[in-house]
Short mmCIF file of C-alpha atoms and ligand atoms in Angstrom, two decimals:
data_model
loop_
_atom_site.label_atom_id
_atom_site.label_comp_id
_atom_site.label_asym_id
_atom_site.label_seq_id
_atom_site.Cartn_x
_atom_site.Cartn_y
_atom_site.Cartn_z
CA MET A 1 0.00 0.00 0.00
CA LYS A 2 1.33 3.46 -0.88
CA ILE A 3 0.53 5.85 1.94
CA ALA A 4 0.74 9.65 2.19
CA VAL A 5 1.14 11.01 5.71
CA CYS A 6 0.41 14.71 6.25
CA VAL A 7 2.94 16.25 8.59
CA LYS A 8 3.21 19.80 9.76
CA GLN A 9 6.33 21.68 10.82
CA ILE A 10 5.52 24.17 13.58
CA PRO A 11 7.43 26.70 15.70
CA ASP A 12 8.73 24.94 18.83
CA PRO A 13 5.78 24.99 21.31
CA ALA A 14 8.34 25.43 24.13
CA THR A 15 9.05 29.00 22.94
CA PRO A 16 6.27 31.63 22.89
CA TYR A 17 4.99 32.43 19.38
CA GLN A 18 5.77 35.84 17.94
CA LEU A 19 3.09 37.56 15.87
CA ASP A 20 3.93 39.97 13.06
CA PRO A 21 2.51 43.29 14.39
CA GLU A 22 1.21 44.30 10.94
CA THR A 23 -0.23 41.12 9.46
CA HIS A 24 -0.81 39.29 12.78
CA PHE A 25 0.55 36.12 11.16
CA VAL A 26 2.73 33.82 13.23
CA VAL A 27 6.40 34.61 12.62
CA ARG A 28 7.69 31.25 11.43
CA PRO A 29 11.32 30.75 12.43
CA GLU A 30 13.95 28.91 10.36
CA ASP A 31 14.04 26.21 13.04
CA GLN A 32 10.70 24.45 13.13
CA VAL A 33 9.92 21.11 14.71
CA LEU A 34 7.67 18.23 13.74
CA ASP A 35 4.22 18.66 15.24
CA ASP A 36 4.01 15.97 17.94
CA THR A 37 0.43 15.17 16.85
CA ASP A 38 1.71 13.98 13.49
CA ARG A 39 4.06 11.38 15.04
CA TYR A 40 0.97 9.20 15.56
CA GLY A 41 0.01 9.48 11.90
CA ILE A 42 3.55 8.60 10.84
CA GLU A 43 3.57 5.53 13.08
CA VAL A 44 0.18 4.37 11.74
CA GLY A 45 1.44 4.90 8.16
CA LEU A 46 4.69 3.04 8.80
CA GLN A 47 2.94 0.06 10.42
CA LEU A 48 0.45 -0.27 7.54
CA ALA A 49 3.24 0.10 4.96
CA GLU A 50 5.34 -2.57 6.73
CA ALA A 51 2.36 -4.96 6.82
CA THR A 52 1.68 -4.52 3.10
CA GLU A 53 5.25 -4.08 1.80
CA GLY A 54 4.29 -0.56 0.86
CA SER A 55 5.85 2.87 1.24
CA VAL A 56 5.26 6.15 3.04
CA VAL A 57 5.54 9.60 1.49
CA LEU A 58 5.33 12.60 3.81
CA VAL A 59 3.38 15.59 2.52
CA SER A 60 3.72 19.01 4.07
CA MET A 61 2.97 22.63 3.38
CA SER A 62 5.62 24.51 5.31
CA PRO A 63 7.96 27.43 5.01
CA ALA A 64 11.14 25.56 4.00
CA GLY A 65 13.55 26.76 6.71
CA ASN A 66 16.05 24.06 7.45
CA LEU A 67 13.48 21.24 7.21
CA GLN A 68 14.38 20.01 10.69
CA GLY A 69 10.81 18.82 11.37
CA ILE A 70 10.63 16.96 8.05
CA ARG A 71 14.00 15.27 8.70
CA GLN A 72 12.67 14.19 12.12
CA ALA A 73 9.72 12.56 10.35
CA LEU A 74 11.95 10.93 7.71
CA ALA A 75 14.20 9.58 10.48
CA MET A 76 11.25 7.58 11.83
CA GLY A 77 11.31 5.58 8.57
CA ALA A 78 9.28 7.34 5.85
CA ASP A 79 10.69 6.90 2.33
CA LYS A 80 10.53 10.45 0.99
CA ALA A 81 8.87 13.84 1.46
CA VAL A 82 7.05 16.42 -0.61
CA VAL A 83 7.26 19.86 1.00
CA VAL A 84 5.28 22.61 -0.67
CA SER A 85 7.19 25.67 0.31
CA ASP A 86 6.43 28.95 -1.31
CA PRO A 87 6.34 32.56 -0.05
CA ALA A 88 3.04 32.97 -1.95
CA LEU A 89 1.43 30.67 0.64
CA ARG A 90 1.84 33.20 3.44
CA GLY A 91 -1.50 33.82 5.13
CA SER A 92 -3.17 30.72 3.67
CA GLY A 93 -6.08 29.36 5.70
CA ALA A 94 -7.07 25.75 6.26
CA LEU A 95 -8.99 25.31 2.97
CA VAL A 96 -6.11 26.66 0.86
CA THR A 97 -3.78 24.35 2.83
CA ALA A 98 -6.04 21.41 2.00
CA ARG A 99 -6.12 22.39 -1.70
CA VAL A 100 -2.32 22.54 -1.83
CA LEU A 101 -1.89 19.25 0.04
CA ALA A 102 -4.54 17.55 -2.14
CA ALA A 103 -2.71 18.62 -5.31
CA ALA A 104 0.58 17.23 -3.96
CA ILE A 105 -1.10 13.96 -2.89
CA LYS A 106 -2.82 13.52 -6.29
CA ARG A 107 0.60 13.46 -7.97
CA GLU A 108 1.68 10.60 -5.70
CA GLU A 109 -1.30 8.32 -6.53
CA VAL A 110 -1.62 6.84 -3.05
CA ASP A 111 -3.97 4.22 -1.58
CA LEU A 112 -4.35 5.95 1.76
CA VAL A 113 -3.91 9.41 3.30
CA VAL A 114 -3.16 9.66 7.04
CA ALA A 115 -3.33 12.91 9.03
CA GLY A 116 -3.53 14.04 12.63
CA THR A 117 -6.90 15.03 14.08
CA GLU A 118 -5.87 18.56 15.01
CA SER A 119 -2.56 20.39 14.73
CA THR A 120 -0.85 21.77 17.83
CA ASP A 121 -0.43 25.33 16.56
CA GLY A 122 -3.54 25.88 14.40
CA TYR A 123 -6.15 23.65 16.07
CA ALA A 124 -8.57 24.06 13.12
CA GLY A 125 -9.29 20.33 13.05
CA VAL A 126 -10.65 20.48 9.51
CA VAL A 127 -7.83 19.79 7.05
CA PRO A 128 -8.26 15.96 6.88
CA GLN A 129 -12.00 16.25 6.15
CA GLN A 130 -11.36 18.95 3.53
CA LEU A 131 -8.71 16.74 1.94
CA ALA A 132 -11.16 13.83 1.68
CA GLU A 133 -13.72 16.05 -0.06
CA LEU A 134 -11.14 17.49 -2.48
CA LEU A 135 -9.69 14.05 -3.28
CA GLY A 136 -13.15 12.44 -3.58
CA MET A 137 -12.28 9.86 -0.90
CA PRO A 138 -14.19 8.71 2.20
CA ALA A 139 -13.11 10.40 5.45
CA LEU A 140 -12.57 8.22 8.52
CA THR A 141 -11.98 10.54 11.46
CA PHE A 142 -10.91 10.35 15.11
CA ALA A 143 -9.35 6.90 14.66
CA ARG A 144 -7.93 5.37 17.81
CA LYS A 145 -7.13 2.11 16.00
CA VAL A 146 -6.52 1.58 12.28
CA GLU A 147 -6.52 -1.78 10.48
CA HIS A 148 -6.24 -2.89 6.86
CA VAL A 149 -8.68 -5.79 6.47
CA ASP A 150 -9.46 -7.55 3.16
CA GLY A 151 -8.39 -4.52 1.13
CA ARG A 152 -10.56 -2.15 3.18
CA LEU A 153 -9.76 0.22 6.01
CA ARG A 154 -11.37 -0.44 9.39
CA ILE A 155 -11.05 1.96 12.29
CA GLU A 156 -12.20 2.32 15.86
CA ARG A 157 -13.65 5.82 15.85
CA GLN A 158 -13.41 7.53 19.24
CA THR A 159 -16.76 8.78 20.56
CA ALA A 160 -17.78 10.40 23.85
CA ALA A 161 -19.22 7.09 25.01
CA GLY A 162 -16.57 4.69 23.66
CA TYR A 163 -15.98 3.86 20.00
CA ASP A 164 -17.70 2.96 16.74
CA ILE A 165 -16.33 0.56 14.13
CA VAL A 166 -16.17 2.37 10.77
CA GLU A 167 -15.09 0.77 7.48
CA ALA A 168 -14.42 2.18 4.02
CA PRO A 169 -12.93 1.04 0.72
CA LEU A 170 -9.55 2.42 -0.32
CA PRO A 171 -8.38 4.96 -1.25
CA ALA A 172 -9.46 6.83 1.87
CA VAL A 173 -8.39 9.58 4.26
CA VAL A 174 -8.00 8.74 7.94
CA SER A 175 -7.28 11.13 10.81
CA VAL A 176 -5.79 9.56 13.91
CA THR A 177 -6.01 10.68 17.52
CA ALA A 178 -3.01 11.17 19.76
CA GLY A 179 -2.41 7.90 21.58
CA ALA A 180 -3.65 5.70 18.70
CA VAL A 181 -0.23 4.03 18.64
CA GLU A 182 3.11 4.45 20.38
CA PRO A 183 5.28 6.44 17.94
CA ARG A 184 8.73 4.93 17.48
CA TYR A 185 11.91 6.83 18.30
CA PRO A 186 14.22 7.43 15.35
CA THR A 187 17.33 5.23 15.53
CA PHE A 188 20.81 6.64 14.92
CA LYS A 189 20.78 4.83 11.56
CA GLY A 190 17.39 6.40 10.75
CA ILE A 191 18.70 9.88 11.56
CA MET A 192 21.73 9.38 9.29
CA GLN A 193 19.59 7.93 6.46
CA ALA A 194 17.10 10.81 6.73
CA LYS A 195 19.77 13.23 5.50
CA GLN A 196 19.94 11.37 2.17
CA LYS A 197 16.22 10.81 1.59
CA PRO A 198 14.58 12.74 -1.27
CA VAL A 199 12.66 15.91 -0.43
CA ASP A 200 10.74 17.30 -3.38
CA GLN A 201 9.88 21.01 -2.98
CA PRO A 202 7.35 22.13 -5.60
CA THR A 203 5.73 25.56 -5.53
CA ALA A 204 1.96 25.94 -5.40
CA ALA A 205 1.99 27.07 -9.06
CA GLU A 206 3.92 23.94 -10.10
CA LEU A 207 1.13 21.89 -8.51
CA GLY A 208 -1.41 23.86 -10.51
CA VAL A 209 -2.87 25.60 -7.44
CA ASP A 210 -3.39 29.30 -7.88
CA SER A 211 -5.22 31.79 -5.69
CA VAL A 212 -3.31 31.01 -2.50
CA GLY A 213 -2.16 33.03 0.51
CA ALA A 214 -4.38 35.48 2.39
CA GLU A 215 -5.96 36.69 -0.88
CA GLY A 216 -6.91 33.18 -1.96
CA SER A 217 -8.22 32.36 1.51
CA GLY A 218 -10.51 35.37 1.58
CA GLN A 219 -9.56 36.00 5.20
CA ARG A 220 -8.08 38.95 7.04
CA ILE A 221 -7.00 39.04 10.67
CA SER A 222 -8.18 42.48 11.75
CA ALA A 223 -6.97 42.33 15.37
CA VAL A 224 -5.49 39.97 17.93
CA ARG A 225 -5.53 40.22 21.70
CA PRO A 226 -4.28 37.97 24.48
CA ALA A 227 -6.80 35.57 25.97
CA PRO A 228 -8.11 36.91 29.29
CA GLU A 229 -6.36 35.45 32.30
CA ARG A 230 -8.44 32.85 34.10
CA ALA A 231 -9.96 34.09 37.33
CA ALA A 232 -9.00 32.20 40.48
CA GLY A 233 -11.45 29.44 41.41
CA ARG A 234 -13.67 29.55 44.48
CA LYS A 235 -12.23 27.91 47.58
CA VAL A 236 -14.63 25.96 49.80
CA VAL A 237 -13.36 25.72 53.38
CA ASP A 238 -14.50 22.57 55.13
CA ASP A 239 -16.35 23.26 58.33
CA GLY A 240 -17.93 19.82 58.25
CA GLU A 241 -20.61 20.84 55.71
CA ALA A 242 -18.34 21.48 52.69
CA HIS A 243 -19.65 18.41 50.83
CA LEU A 244 -23.13 19.98 50.69
CA GLU A 245 -21.72 23.18 49.27
CA ILE A 246 -19.69 21.23 46.67
CA VAL A 247 -22.71 19.18 45.57
CA LYS A 248 -24.68 22.44 45.18
CA LEU A 249 -21.89 23.90 43.01
CA LEU A 250 -21.74 20.74 40.90
CA GLU A 251 -25.49 20.85 40.40
CA GLN A 252 -25.30 24.49 39.35
CA ALA A 253 -22.61 23.53 36.82
CA LYS A 254 -24.93 20.68 35.67
CA VAL A 255 -22.18 18.15 36.33
CA VAL A 256 -24.43 16.04 38.58
C1 FAD B 1 4.24 30.00 4.63
C2 FAD B 1 2.93 29.64 5.28
C3 FAD B 1 2.22 30.61 5.93
C4 FAD B 1 0.99 30.31 6.49
N1 FAD B 1 0.28 31.30 7.06
C5 FAD B 1 -0.91 31.02 7.60
C6 FAD B 1 -1.70 32.04 8.19
O1 FAD B 1 -1.26 33.18 8.24
N2 FAD B 1 -2.91 31.74 8.67
C7 FAD B 1 -3.41 30.47 8.62
O2 FAD B 1 -4.55 30.21 9.08
N3 FAD B 1 -2.70 29.48 8.09
C8 FAD B 1 -1.46 29.72 7.56
N4 FAD B 1 -0.76 28.72 6.98
C9 FAD B 1 -1.35 27.40 6.94
C10 FAD B 1 -1.26 26.81 8.33
O3 FAD B 1 0.09 26.54 8.65
C11 FAD B 1 -2.09 25.54 8.50
O4 FAD B 1 -1.47 24.49 7.81
C12 FAD B 1 -3.50 25.61 8.07
O5 FAD B 1 -4.11 26.80 8.45
C13 FAD B 1 -4.28 24.40 8.59
O6 FAD B 1 -4.71 24.64 9.91
P1 FAD B 1 -4.45 23.66 11.10
O7 FAD B 1 -3.01 23.40 11.27
O8 FAD B 1 -5.18 24.21 12.27
O9 FAD B 1 -5.14 22.28 10.59
P2 FAD B 1 -5.82 21.07 11.35
O10 FAD B 1 -7.03 20.75 10.56
O11 FAD B 1 -5.95 21.31 12.83
O12 FAD B 1 -4.73 19.92 11.14
C14 FAD B 1 -5.09 18.53 11.22
C15 FAD B 1 -4.04 17.71 10.53
O13 FAD B 1 -3.99 18.06 9.15
C16 FAD B 1 -2.65 17.99 8.69
N5 FAD B 1 -2.17 19.35 8.31
C17 FAD B 1 -2.68 20.56 8.66
N6 FAD B 1 -1.93 21.55 8.11
C18 FAD B 1 -0.93 20.95 7.44
C19 FAD B 1 0.18 21.43 6.69
N7 FAD B 1 0.41 22.72 6.53
N8 FAD B 1 1.01 20.51 6.13
C20 FAD B 1 0.80 19.18 6.29
N9 FAD B 1 -0.22 18.67 7.01
C21 FAD B 1 -1.08 19.54 7.57
C22 FAD B 1 -1.81 17.45 9.85
O14 FAD B 1 -1.72 16.05 9.77
C23 FAD B 1 -2.62 17.89 11.06
O15 FAD B 1 -2.36 17.10 12.20
C24 FAD B 1 0.48 28.99 6.43
C25 FAD B 1 1.22 27.99 5.81
C26 FAD B 1 2.42 28.31 5.22
C27 FAD B 1 3.18 27.25 4.52
#
């Protein structure tokens, strides 16, 4: 099975993000890291490829920088990467991102597309579903377990109450939840090999996608402001009757 895994390079979450004061876009540093969320997708892709003697191509839309995050993903064992990196993409929203990724994936002619459920920096949680629509494939979302059975994809789809079993024919798009699998650590050999693996870097125009960036997305960030600080919670001092007070508060919050 040939599998495309969508991976995102993001500014290191350990350092506070800087916003451009004029455009309000995130200032994307040269050094970006692999979004932790996408390690689960890579592991799912690698396991399915190993079971079917297939291959894994990473697909990303990222400012090129030094490709540190992509090399981290390649070091886990993926075969190659396609990184759409183009200044024209600045300000692109989720739908433009999905259009660009879909065009890159179409060129690869894959049997399966794997993505994370929600990225760590953007949190839109929509790109995998948009990809499925654009590629004309079924979308299997919130997968906590992914299996390839009799040429079809079967997942356990996480729900509030437990899980549903969902099946679809291939090709399909699946988004996996964090914790679906235990992502492997890159070996020293993997890290060395990653430096030699092919990384194709087409522009959006080369993929035939025009109308990108903020213009193409039809969005404008007019203002940003810090989220209000959370107010301190209420402290209930136990004078022997605190449990009654707590039950009352829980009832008010409709928790019980
Ligand atoms: C140079 C540049 C500038 C950008 N500027 C902006 C901007 O100003 N405003 C803006 O809204 N967006 C911008 N983007 C796009 C942005 O980085 C997000 O990719 C996009 O908005 C999707 O949102 P999300 O990450 O919340 O997606 P989600 O739907 O939360 O992501 C779910 C999953 O989809 C996949 N995925 C999502 N995005 C990508 C990606 N880029 N590459 C590979 N896989 C992906 C991952 O597997 C991820 O786990 C820019 C991108 C580039 C390359």
